[in-house]
Tab-separated table of C-alpha atoms and ligand atoms in Angstrom:
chain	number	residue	atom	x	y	z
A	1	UNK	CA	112.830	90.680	97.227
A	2	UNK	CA	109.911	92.267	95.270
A	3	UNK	CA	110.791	94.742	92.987
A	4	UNK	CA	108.212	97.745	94.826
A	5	UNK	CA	108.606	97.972	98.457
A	6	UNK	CA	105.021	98.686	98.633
A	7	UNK	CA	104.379	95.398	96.551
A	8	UNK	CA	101.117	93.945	98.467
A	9	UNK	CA	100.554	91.386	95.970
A	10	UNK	CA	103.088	88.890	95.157
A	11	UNK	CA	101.914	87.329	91.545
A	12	UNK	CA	102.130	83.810	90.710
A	13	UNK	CA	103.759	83.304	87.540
A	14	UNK	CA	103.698	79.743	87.254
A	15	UNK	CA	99.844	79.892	87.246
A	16	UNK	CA	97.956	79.023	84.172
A	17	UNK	CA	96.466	82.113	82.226
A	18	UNK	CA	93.702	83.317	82.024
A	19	UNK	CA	92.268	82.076	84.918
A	20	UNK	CA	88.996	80.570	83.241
A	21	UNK	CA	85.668	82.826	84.105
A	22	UNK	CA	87.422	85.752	85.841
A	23	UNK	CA	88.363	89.358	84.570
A	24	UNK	CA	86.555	88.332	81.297
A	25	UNK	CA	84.877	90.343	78.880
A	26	UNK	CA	80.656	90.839	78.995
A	27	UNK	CA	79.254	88.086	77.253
A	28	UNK	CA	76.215	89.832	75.551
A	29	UNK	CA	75.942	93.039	74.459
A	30	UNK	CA	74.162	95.967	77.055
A	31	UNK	CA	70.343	95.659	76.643
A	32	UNK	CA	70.134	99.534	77.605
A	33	UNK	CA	66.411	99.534	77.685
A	34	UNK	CA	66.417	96.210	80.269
A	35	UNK	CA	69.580	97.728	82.295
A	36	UNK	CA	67.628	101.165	82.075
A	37	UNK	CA	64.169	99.765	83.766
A	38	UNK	CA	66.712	97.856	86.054
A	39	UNK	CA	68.254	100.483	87.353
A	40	UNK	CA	65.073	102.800	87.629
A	41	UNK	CA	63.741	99.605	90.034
A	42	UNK	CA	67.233	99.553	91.854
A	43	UNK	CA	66.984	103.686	92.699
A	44	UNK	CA	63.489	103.159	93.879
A	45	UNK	CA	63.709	100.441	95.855
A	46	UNK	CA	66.815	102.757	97.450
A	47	UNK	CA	64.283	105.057	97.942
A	48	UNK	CA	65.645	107.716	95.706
A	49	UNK	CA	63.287	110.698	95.097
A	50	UNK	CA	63.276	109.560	90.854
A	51	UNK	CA	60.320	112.227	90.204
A	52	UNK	CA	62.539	115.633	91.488
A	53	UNK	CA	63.325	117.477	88.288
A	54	UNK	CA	66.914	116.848	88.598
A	55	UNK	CA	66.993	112.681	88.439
A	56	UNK	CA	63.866	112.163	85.820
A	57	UNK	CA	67.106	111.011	83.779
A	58	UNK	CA	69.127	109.389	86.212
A	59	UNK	CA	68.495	105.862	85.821
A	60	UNK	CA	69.150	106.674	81.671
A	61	UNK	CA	72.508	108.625	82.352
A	62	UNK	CA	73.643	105.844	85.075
A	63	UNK	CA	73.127	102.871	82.741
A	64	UNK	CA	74.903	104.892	79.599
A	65	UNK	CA	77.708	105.633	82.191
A	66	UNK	CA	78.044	101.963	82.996
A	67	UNK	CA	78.294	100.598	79.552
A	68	UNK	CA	81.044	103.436	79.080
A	69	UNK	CA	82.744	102.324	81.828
A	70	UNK	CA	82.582	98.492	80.989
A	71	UNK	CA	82.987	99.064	77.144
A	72	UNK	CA	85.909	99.065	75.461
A	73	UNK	CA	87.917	98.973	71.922
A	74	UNK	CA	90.129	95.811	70.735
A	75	UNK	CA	93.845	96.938	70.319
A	76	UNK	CA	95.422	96.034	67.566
A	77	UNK	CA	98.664	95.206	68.510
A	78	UNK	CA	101.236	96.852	65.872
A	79	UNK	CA	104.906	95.841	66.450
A	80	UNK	CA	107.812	97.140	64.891
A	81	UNK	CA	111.689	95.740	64.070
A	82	UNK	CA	113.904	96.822	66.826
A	83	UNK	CA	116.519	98.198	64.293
A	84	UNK	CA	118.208	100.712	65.743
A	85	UNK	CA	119.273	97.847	68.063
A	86	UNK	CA	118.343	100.334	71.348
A	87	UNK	CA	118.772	98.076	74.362
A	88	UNK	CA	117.747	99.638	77.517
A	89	UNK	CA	114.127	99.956	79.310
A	90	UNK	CA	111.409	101.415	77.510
A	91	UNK	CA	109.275	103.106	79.912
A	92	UNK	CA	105.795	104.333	79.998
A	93	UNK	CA	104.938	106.110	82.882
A	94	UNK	CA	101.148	107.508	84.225
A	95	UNK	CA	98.579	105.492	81.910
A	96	UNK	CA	95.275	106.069	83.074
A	97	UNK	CA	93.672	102.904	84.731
A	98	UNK	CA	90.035	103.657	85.209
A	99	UNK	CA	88.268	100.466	86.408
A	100	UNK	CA	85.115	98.533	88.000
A	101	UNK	CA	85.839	96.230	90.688
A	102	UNK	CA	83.997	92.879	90.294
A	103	UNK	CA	83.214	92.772	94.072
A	104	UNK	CA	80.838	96.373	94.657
A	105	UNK	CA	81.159	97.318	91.012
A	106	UNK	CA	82.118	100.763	92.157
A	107	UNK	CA	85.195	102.258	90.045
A	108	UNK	CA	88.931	101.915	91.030
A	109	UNK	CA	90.990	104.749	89.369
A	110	UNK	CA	94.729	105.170	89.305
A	111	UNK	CA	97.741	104.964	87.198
A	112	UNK	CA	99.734	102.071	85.351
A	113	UNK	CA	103.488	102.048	84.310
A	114	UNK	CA	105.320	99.791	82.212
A	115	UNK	CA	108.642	99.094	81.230
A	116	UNK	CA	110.273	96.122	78.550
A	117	UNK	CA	113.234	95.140	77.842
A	118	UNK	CA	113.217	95.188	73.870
A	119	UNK	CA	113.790	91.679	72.227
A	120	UNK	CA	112.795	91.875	68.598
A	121	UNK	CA	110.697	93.882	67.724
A	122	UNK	CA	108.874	97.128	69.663
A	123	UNK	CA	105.938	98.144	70.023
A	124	UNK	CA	103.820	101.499	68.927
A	125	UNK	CA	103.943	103.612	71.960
A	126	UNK	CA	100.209	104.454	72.214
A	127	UNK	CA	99.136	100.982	72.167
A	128	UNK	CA	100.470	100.567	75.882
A	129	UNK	CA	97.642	103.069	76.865
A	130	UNK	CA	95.122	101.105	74.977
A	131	UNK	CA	96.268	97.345	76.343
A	132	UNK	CA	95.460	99.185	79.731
A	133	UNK	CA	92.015	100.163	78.773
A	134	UNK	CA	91.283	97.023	76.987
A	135	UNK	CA	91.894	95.032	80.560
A	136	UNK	CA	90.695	97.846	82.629
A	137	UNK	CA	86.858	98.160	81.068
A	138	UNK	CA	85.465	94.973	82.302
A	139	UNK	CA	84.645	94.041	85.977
A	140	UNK	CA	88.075	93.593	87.532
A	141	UNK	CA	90.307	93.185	90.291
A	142	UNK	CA	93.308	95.405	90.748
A	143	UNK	CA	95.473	92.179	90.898
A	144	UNK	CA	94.172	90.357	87.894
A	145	UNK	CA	94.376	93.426	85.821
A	146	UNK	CA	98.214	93.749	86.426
A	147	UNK	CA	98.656	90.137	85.187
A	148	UNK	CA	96.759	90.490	82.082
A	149	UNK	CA	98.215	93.371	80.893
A	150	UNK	CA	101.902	91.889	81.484
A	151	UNK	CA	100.570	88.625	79.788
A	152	UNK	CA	98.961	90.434	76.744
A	153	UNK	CA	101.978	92.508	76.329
A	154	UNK	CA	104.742	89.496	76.785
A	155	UNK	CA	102.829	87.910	74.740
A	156	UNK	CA	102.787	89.450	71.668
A	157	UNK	CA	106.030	91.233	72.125
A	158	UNK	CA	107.985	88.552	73.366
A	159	UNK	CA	110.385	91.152	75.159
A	160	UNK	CA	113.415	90.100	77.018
A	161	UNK	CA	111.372	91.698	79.920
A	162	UNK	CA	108.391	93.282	81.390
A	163	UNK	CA	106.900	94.201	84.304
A	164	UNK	CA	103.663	96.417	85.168
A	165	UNK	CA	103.228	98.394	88.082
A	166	UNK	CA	99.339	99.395	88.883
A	167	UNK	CA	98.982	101.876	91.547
A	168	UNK	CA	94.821	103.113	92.319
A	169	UNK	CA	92.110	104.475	94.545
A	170	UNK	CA	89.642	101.775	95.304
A	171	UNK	CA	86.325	103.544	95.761
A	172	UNK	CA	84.709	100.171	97.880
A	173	UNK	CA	87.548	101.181	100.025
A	174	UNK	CA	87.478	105.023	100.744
A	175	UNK	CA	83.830	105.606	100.334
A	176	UNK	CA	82.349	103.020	101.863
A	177	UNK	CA	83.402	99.960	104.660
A	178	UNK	CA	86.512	100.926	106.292
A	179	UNK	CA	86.705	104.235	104.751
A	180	UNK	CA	90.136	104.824	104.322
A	181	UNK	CA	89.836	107.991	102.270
A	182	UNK	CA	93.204	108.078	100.378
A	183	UNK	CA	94.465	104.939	100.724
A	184	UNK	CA	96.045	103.219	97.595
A	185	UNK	CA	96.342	99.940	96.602
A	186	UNK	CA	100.098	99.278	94.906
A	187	UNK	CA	100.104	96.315	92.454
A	188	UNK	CA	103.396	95.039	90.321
A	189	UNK	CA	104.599	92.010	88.180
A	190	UNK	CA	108.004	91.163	86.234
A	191	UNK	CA	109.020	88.716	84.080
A	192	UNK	CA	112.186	87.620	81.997
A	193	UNK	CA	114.852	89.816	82.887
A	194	UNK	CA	113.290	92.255	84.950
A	195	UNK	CA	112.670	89.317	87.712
A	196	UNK	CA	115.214	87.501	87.491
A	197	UNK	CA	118.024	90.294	86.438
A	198	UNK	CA	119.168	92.001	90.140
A	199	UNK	CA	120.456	94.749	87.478
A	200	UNK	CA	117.204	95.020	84.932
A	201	UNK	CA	115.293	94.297	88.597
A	202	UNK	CA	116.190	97.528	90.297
A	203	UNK	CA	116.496	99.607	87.045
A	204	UNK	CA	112.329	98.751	86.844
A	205	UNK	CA	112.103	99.223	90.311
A	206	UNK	CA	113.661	103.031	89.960
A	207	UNK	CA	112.441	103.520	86.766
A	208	UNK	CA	108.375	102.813	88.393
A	209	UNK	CA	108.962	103.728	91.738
A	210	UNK	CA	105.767	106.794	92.354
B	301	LIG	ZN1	85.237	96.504	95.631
């Protein structure tokens, strides 16, 4: 059993990661002035009315909010000793996920949470908020974001468990194609205890059910 009845994804853990060329970070730096004259050719050739007052700036603004969007900080990872020896789930609950899916590269927008399982040592509470950012500003999918951030994290917290649940608003989805205004796309992983635990299992469940 999955540990979200909405579950639509059903990770593979036993894959290699990363998978090589995918979810990766821009490989140059934005050349504003090339992505600006770009995307001035791109609104024309839409037919956009670029000499109205109102969108002399447009293909400027767009380009600055793309390299927002697709920009983001290294986290530094700061851990702490787990001395008070507190041995339950540690839950964060309603991180922003604001993404770019790779396919349209229109934005997906939604919310993360994530619980561990303590092992060692924890980790600085704000730094789950920026893991999610780090993953999220770079062309994605929904899917492959879920699994990075549960890598990064069991990674370099080597927690008994983890799991990440990703729940957003594809904008390919409800704007455009099929249209289904309102329709979200439900994403979740687990590993360690709170897979193979039935206990830790349905405590993460409850604990990231919406
Ligand atoms: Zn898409």
């Amino acid at each position: 059993m999955p540990p979200i009845d909405m579950t639509i994804t059903a990770l593979d853990h036993t894959r290699a990661h990363p998978r090589p060329g995918l979810g990766e970070l821009a490989t140059t730096r934005p050349d504003l002035d090339r992505a600006e004259r770009a995307a001035t050719e791109l609104l024309l050739a839409l037919g956009m009315p670029l000499g109205q007052e109102g969108m002399r700036r447009t293909p400027a603004r767009m380009v600055a909010a793309y390299a927002e969007l697709l920009t983001a900080e290294p986290v530094t990872m700061t851990t702490f000793p787990a001395e008070t020896g507190y041995a339950d789930l540690v839950v964060v609950r309603d991180l922003p996920v604001r993404s770019v899916c790779e396919h349209h590269m229109l934005p997906f927008v939604g919310v993360a949470h994530i619980a561990y399982l303590p092992g060692a040592r924890i980790l600085g509470l704000s730094k789950f908020a920026r893991t999610v950012e780090w993953f999220a500003r770079r062309p994605q999918t929904q899917e492959r974001l879920t699994d990075q951030i549960a890598e990064h994290l069991d990674s370099h917290l080597d927690p008994v468990g983890i799991g990440v649940v990703v729940t957003a608003e594809h904008f390919c989805m409800t704007l455009r194609g099929v249209r289904a205004a309102g329709a979200r796309t439900i994403t979740s992983t687990a590993r360690g205890a709170l897979r193979e635990d039935p206990h830790w299992r349905d405590r993460f469940a409850a604990a990231t059910r919406g």
